[in-house]
Tab-separated table of C-alpha atoms in Angstrom:
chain	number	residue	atom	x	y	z
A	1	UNK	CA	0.000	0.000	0.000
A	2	UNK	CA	1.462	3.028	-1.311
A	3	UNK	CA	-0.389	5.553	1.137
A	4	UNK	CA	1.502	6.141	4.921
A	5	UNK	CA	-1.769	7.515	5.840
A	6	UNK	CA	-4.040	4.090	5.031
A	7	UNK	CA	-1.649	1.555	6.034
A	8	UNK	CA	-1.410	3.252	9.256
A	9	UNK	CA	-5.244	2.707	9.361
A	10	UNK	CA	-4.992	-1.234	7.861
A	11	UNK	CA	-2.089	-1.670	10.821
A	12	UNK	CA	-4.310	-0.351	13.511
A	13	UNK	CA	-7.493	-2.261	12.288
A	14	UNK	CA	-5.343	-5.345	12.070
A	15	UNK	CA	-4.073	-5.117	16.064
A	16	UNK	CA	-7.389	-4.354	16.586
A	17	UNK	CA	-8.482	-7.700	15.338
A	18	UNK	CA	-10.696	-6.563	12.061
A	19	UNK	CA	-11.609	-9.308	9.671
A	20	UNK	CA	-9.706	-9.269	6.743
A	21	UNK	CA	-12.135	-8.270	4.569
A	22	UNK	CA	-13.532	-5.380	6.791
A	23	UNK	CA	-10.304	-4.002	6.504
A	24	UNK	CA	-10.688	-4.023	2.635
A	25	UNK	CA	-13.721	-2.581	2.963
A	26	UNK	CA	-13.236	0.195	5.404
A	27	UNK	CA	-10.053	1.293	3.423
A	28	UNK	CA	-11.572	1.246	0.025
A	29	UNK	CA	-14.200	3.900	1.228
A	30	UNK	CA	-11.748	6.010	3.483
A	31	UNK	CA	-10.069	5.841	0.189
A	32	UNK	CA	-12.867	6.911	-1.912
A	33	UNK	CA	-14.108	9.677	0.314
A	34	UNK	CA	-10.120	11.303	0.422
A	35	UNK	CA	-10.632	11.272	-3.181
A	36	UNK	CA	-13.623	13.116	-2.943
A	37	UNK	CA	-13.006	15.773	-0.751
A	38	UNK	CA	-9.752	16.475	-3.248
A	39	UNK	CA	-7.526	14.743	-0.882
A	40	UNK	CA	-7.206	17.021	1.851
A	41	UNK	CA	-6.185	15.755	4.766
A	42	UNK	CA	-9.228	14.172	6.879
A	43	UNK	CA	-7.809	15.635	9.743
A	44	UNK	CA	-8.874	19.224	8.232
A	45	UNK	CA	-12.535	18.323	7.218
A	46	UNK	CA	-15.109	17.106	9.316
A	47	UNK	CA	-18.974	16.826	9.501
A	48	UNK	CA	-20.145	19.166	6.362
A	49	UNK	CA	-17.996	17.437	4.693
A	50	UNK	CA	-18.954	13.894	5.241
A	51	UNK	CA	-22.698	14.685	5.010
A	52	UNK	CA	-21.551	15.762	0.779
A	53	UNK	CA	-19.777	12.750	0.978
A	54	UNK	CA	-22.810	10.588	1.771
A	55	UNK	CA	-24.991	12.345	-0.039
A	56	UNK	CA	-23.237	12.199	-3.265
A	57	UNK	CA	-23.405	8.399	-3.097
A	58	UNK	CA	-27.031	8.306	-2.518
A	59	UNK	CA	-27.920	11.523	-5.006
A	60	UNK	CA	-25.125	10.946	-8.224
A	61	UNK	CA	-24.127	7.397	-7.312
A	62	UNK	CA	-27.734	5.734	-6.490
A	63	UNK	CA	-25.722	3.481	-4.109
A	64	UNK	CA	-27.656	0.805	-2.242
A	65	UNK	CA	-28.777	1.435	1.478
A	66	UNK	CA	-26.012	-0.984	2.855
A	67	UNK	CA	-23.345	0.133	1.267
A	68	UNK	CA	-23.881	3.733	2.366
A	69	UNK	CA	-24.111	2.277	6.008
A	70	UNK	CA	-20.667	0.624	4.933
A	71	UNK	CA	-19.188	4.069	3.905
A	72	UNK	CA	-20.730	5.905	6.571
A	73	UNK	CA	-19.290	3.250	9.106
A	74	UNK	CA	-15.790	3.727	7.723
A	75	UNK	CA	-15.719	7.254	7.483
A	76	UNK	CA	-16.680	6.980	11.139
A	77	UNK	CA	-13.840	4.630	11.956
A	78	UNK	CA	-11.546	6.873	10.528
A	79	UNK	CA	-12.602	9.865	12.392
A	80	UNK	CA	-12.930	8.338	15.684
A	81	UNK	CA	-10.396	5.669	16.226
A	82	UNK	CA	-7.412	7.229	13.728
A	83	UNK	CA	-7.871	11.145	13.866
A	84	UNK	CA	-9.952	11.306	17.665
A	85	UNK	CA	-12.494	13.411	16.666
A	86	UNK	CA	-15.259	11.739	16.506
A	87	UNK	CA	-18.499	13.005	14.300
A	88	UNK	CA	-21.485	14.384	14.781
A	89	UNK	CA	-24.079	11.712	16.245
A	90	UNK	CA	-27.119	13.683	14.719
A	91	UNK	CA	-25.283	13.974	10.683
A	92	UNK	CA	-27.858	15.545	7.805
A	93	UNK	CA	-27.555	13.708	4.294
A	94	UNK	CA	-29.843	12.172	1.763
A	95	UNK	CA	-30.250	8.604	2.764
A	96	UNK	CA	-30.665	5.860	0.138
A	97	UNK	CA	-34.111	4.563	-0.093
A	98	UNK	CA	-33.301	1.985	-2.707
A	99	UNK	CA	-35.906	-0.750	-2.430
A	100	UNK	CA	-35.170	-4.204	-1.241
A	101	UNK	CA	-35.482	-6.615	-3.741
A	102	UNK	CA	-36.444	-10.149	-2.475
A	103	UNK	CA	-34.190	-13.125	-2.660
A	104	UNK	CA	-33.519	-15.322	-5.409
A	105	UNK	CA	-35.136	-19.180	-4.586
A	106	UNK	CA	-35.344	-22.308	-6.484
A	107	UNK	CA	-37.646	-24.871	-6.047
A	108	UNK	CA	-36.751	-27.901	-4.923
A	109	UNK	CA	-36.651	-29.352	-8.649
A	110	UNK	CA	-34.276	-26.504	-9.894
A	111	UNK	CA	-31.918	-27.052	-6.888
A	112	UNK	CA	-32.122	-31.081	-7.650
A	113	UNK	CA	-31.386	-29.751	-11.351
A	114	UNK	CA	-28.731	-27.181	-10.017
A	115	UNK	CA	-26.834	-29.679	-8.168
A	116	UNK	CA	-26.617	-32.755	-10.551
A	117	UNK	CA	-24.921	-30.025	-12.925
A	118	UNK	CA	-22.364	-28.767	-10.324
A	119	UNK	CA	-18.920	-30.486	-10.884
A	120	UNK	CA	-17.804	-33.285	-8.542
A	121	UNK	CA	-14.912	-31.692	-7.167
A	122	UNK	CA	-17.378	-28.852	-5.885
A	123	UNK	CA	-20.461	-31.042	-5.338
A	124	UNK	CA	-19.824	-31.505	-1.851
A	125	UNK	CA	-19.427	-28.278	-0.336
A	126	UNK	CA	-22.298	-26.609	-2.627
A	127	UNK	CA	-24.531	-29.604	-0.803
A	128	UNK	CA	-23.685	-28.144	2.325
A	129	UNK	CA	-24.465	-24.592	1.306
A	130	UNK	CA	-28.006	-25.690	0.406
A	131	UNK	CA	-28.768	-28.551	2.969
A	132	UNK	CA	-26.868	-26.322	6.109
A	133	UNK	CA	-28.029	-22.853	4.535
A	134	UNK	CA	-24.218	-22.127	4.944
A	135	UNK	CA	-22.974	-18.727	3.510
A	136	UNK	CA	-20.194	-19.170	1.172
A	137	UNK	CA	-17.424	-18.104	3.404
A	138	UNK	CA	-18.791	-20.174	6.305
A	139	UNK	CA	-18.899	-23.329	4.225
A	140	UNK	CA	-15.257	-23.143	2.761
A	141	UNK	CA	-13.892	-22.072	6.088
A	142	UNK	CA	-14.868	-25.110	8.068
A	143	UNK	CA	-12.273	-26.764	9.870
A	144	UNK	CA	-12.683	-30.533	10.378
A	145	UNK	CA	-13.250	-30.579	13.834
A	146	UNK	CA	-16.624	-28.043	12.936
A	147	UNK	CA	-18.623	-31.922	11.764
A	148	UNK	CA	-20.112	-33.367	14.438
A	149	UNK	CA	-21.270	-36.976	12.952
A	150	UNK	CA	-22.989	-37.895	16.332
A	151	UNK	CA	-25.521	-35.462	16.412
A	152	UNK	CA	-25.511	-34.660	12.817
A	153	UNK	CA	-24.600	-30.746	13.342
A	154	UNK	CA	-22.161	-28.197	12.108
A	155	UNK	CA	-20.332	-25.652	14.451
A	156	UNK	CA	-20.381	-22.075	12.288
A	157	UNK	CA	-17.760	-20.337	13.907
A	158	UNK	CA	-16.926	-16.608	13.517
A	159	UNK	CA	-19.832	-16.283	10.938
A	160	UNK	CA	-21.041	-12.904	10.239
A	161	UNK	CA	-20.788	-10.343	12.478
A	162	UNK	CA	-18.375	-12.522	14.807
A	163	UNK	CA	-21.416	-14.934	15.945
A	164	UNK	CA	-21.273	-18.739	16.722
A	165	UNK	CA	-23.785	-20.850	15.390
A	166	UNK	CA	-24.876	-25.100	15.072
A	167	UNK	CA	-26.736	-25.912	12.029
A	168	UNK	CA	-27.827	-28.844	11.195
A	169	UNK	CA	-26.156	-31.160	8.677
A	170	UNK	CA	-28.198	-33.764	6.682
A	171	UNK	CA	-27.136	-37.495	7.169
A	172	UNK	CA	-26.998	-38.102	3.693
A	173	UNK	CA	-24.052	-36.178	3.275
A	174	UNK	CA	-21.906	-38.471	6.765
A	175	UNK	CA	-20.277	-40.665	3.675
A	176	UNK	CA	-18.862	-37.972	1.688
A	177	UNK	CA	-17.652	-35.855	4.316
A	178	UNK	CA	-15.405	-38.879	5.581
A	179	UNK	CA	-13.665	-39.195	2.463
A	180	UNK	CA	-13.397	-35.644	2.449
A	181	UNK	CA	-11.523	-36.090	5.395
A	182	UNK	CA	-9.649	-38.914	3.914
A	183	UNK	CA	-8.437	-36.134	1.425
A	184	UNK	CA	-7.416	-33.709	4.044
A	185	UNK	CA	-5.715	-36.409	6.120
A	186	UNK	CA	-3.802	-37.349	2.834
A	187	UNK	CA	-2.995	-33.307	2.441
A	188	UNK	CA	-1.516	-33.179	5.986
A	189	UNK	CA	0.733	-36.088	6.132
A	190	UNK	CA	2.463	-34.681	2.828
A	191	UNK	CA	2.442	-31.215	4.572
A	192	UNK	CA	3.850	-32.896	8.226
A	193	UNK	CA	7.095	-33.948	5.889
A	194	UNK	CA	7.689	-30.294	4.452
A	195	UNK	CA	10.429	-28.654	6.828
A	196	UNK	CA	9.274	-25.203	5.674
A	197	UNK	CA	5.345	-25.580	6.669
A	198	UNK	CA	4.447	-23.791	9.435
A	199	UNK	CA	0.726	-25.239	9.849
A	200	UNK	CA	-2.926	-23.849	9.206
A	201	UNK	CA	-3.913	-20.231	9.860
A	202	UNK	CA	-5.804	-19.851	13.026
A	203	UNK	CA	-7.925	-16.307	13.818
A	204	UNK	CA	-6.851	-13.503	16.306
A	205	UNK	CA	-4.641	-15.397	19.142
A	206	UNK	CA	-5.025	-18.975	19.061
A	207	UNK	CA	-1.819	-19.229	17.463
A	208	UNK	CA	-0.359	-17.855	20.870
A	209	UNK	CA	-2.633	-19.612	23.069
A	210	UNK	CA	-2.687	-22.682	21.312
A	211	UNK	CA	0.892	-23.101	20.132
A	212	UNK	CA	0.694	-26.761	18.704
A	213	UNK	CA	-3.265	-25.984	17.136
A	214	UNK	CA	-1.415	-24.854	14.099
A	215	UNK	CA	-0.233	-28.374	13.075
A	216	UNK	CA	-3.112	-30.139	14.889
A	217	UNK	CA	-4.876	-32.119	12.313
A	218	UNK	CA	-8.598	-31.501	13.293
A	219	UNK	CA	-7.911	-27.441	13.014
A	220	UNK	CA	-6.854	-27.286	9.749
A	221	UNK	CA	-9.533	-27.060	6.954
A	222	UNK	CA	-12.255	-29.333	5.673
A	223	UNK	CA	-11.768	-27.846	1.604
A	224	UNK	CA	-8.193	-27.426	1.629
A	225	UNK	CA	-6.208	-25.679	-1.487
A	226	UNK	CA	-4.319	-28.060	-3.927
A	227	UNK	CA	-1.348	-26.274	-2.974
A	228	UNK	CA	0.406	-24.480	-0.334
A	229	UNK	CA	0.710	-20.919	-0.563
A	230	UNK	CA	2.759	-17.791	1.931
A	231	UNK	CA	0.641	-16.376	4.317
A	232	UNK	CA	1.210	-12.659	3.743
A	233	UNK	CA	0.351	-11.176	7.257
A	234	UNK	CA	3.536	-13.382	8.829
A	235	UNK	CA	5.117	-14.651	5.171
A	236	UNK	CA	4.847	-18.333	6.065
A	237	UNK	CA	4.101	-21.901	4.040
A	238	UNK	CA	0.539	-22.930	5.002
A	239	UNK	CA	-1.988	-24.719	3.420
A	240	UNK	CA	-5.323	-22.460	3.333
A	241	UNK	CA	-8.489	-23.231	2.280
A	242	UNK	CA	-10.162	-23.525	-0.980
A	243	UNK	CA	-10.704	-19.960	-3.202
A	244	UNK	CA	-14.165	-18.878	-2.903
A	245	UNK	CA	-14.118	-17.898	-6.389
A	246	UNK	CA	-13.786	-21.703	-7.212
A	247	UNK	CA	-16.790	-22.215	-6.071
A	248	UNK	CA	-18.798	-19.421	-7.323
A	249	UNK	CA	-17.857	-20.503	-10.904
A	250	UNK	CA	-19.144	-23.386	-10.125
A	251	UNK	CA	-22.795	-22.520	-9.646
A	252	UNK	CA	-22.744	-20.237	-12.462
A	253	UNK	CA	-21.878	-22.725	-14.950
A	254	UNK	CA	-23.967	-25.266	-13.182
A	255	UNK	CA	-26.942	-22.875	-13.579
A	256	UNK	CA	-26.595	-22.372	-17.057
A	257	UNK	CA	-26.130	-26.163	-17.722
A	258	UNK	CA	-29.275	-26.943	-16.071
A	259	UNK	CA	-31.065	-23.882	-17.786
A	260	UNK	CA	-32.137	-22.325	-15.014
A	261	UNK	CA	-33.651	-18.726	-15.979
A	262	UNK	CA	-32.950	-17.157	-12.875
A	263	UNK	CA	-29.709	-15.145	-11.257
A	264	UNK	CA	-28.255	-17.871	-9.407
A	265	UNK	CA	-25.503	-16.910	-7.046
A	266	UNK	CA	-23.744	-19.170	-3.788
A	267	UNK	CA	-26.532	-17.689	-1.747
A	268	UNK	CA	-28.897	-18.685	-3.676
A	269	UNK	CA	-28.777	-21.907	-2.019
A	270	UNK	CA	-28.648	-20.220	1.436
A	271	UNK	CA	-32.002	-18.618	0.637
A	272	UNK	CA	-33.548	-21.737	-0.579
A	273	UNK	CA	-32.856	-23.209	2.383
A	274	UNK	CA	-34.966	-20.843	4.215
A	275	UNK	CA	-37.778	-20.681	2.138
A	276	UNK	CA	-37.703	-24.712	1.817
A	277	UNK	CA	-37.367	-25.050	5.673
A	278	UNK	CA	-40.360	-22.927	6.069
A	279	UNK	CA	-42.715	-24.452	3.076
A	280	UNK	CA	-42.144	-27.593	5.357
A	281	UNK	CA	-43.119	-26.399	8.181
A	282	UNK	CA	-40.401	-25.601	10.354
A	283	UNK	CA	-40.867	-22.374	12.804
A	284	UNK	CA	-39.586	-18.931	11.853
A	285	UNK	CA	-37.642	-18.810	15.204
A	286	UNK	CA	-35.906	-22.230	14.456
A	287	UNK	CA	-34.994	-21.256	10.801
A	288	UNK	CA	-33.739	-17.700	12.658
A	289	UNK	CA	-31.536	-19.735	14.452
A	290	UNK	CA	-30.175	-21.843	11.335
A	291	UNK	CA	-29.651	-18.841	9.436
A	292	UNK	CA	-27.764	-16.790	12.096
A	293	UNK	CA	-30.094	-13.779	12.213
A	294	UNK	CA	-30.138	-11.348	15.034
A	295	UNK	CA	-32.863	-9.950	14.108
A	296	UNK	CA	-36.570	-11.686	13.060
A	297	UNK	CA	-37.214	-9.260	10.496
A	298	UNK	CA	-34.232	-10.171	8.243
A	299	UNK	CA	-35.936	-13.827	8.787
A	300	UNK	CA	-39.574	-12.979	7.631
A	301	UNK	CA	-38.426	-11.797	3.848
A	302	UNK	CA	-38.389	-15.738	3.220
A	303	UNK	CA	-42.401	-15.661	4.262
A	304	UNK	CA	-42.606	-12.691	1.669
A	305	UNK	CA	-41.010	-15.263	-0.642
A	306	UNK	CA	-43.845	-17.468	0.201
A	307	UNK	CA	-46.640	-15.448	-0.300
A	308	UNK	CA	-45.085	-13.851	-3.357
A	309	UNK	CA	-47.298	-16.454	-5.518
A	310	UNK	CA	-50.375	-15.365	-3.332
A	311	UNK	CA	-50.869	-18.883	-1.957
A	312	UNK	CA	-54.994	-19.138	-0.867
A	313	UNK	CA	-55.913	-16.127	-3.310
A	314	UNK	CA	-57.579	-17.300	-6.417
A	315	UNK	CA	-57.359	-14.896	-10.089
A	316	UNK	CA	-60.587	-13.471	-10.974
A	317	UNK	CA	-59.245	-14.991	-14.508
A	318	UNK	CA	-59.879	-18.036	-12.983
A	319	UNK	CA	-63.248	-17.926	-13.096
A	320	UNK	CA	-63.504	-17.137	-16.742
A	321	UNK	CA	-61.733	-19.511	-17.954
């Protein structure tokens, strides 16, 4: 990073234990709103400033509602944790009112459809997406010990927003998740041999409390890369987990094999797991709990989904016809 100025902010997110990708995110807009106030020096600007800032995303860039939130957040960051001067609690701007569109959902004969199509290699994991209503990150960052065969469960650790979570795992799948184990078991004792691997990455400071975890067999990760790879944060040889773009190619092609005319993404599958859970009568609290939500409302959109096709409401056209 060529900027002194943002990778003093990436250094102080990173002690300050931000996700990887939040710090990606938070710089990117601290980046973008320097640009826009003609790089002057944040220090020198403050909340007139940041309510143009805001506003011109919502007014010239349309931007969606989250992703103002996301800006807003990281111009906040910025101003309270790096400069210590925090803004204005009561800021004036145009908010974006985009509408929410509802999810994309299959039925269960285009998932069927989806999922015959999906490549072998990937079959697995994309499974687990729809029958665990895994996000995509969750799903390729499980570690082997995260399968619990007894009581046919998956341990979600560090999901979104930093929560723990068991979902449930379909029996079905107890056959191919051993030889996926087989697989990783046959990755580690190749990687044991290597002099110069220094074990799987473990979050925030397990690697301090937990010296040995590193080269423990059950941390490291249930979709493992084909190859090993330097761990830029510490620039050592570790194994990491499969790329989530893999896997997103995946379903595209799949969908287009299978001729599916709808916009079918990895959560996709997450959100026909909800809907499916619910057409089958499970309770909205229980599929709250699968899904990770904090808050109902985020759950109910899949009973929107549900009563998109106006189920008990007959056409007038009916009748005519």
């Amino acid at each position: 990073m060529k900027s002194e100025f943002l990778s003093h902010i990436k250094e102080t997110m990173w002690t300050r234990r931000y996700a990887k990708r939040t710090i990606e995110s938070y710089l990117y807009w601290i980046k973008a709103y320097i640009i826009f106030i003609g790089k002057i020096h944040p220090n020198d600007c403050h909340d007139k400033e940041v309510e143009k800032f805001l506003s011109y995303l919502s007014n010239n860039l349309n931007l969606a509602p989250k992703s103002q939130a996301l800006a807003l957040n990281s111009v906040n960051y910025l101003y309270k944790h790096i400069l210590i001067k925090p803004l204005s609690l009561e800021l004036r701007f145009n908010k974006s009112r985009v509408t929410p569109k509802l999810p994309t959902v299959l039925t269960t004969t285009e998932v069927k459809a989806l999922l015959t199509a999906v490549n072998t290699n990937n079959l697995l994991l994309c499974q687990l997406m729809y029958g665990s209503g895994l996000r995509l990150m969750e799903a390729v960052r499980l570690r082997v010990q995260d399968i619990n065969f007894d009581y046919h469960c998956i341990e979600v650790w560090n999901g979104k927003g930093g929560k723990h979570r068991t979902v449930t795992l379909a029996p079905e799948l107890t056959e191919a998740l051993k030889n996926q184990i087989s697989q990783v078991s046959a990755y580690y004792v190749l990687d044991m041999k290597n002099a110069d691997y220094s074990g799987v990455y473990l979050p925030f400071a397990l690697a301090r409390k937990y010296p040995s975890a590193a080269k423990t067999f059950n941390w490291h990760y249930l979709f493992p890369s084909n190859r090993l790879s330097l761990d830029p944060e510490v620039n050592k040889l570790r194994r990491h987990h499969i790329n989530e773009t893999v896997i997103q190619k995946a379903i595209k092609v799949a969908s287009i094999k299978s001729n599916i005319n709808k916009n079918v993404t990895c959560h996709t599958l997450r959100h026909s797991f909800a809907t499916h859970l619910l057409q089958r009568g499970a309770d909205i609290r229980t599929v709250q709990e699968q899904l990770g939500h904090s808050d109902i409302r985020t759950t109910q959109i899949y009973t929107h989904v549900i009563e998109r096709g106006a189920n008990g409401v007959t056409s007038p056209l009916s009748a005519l016809i």
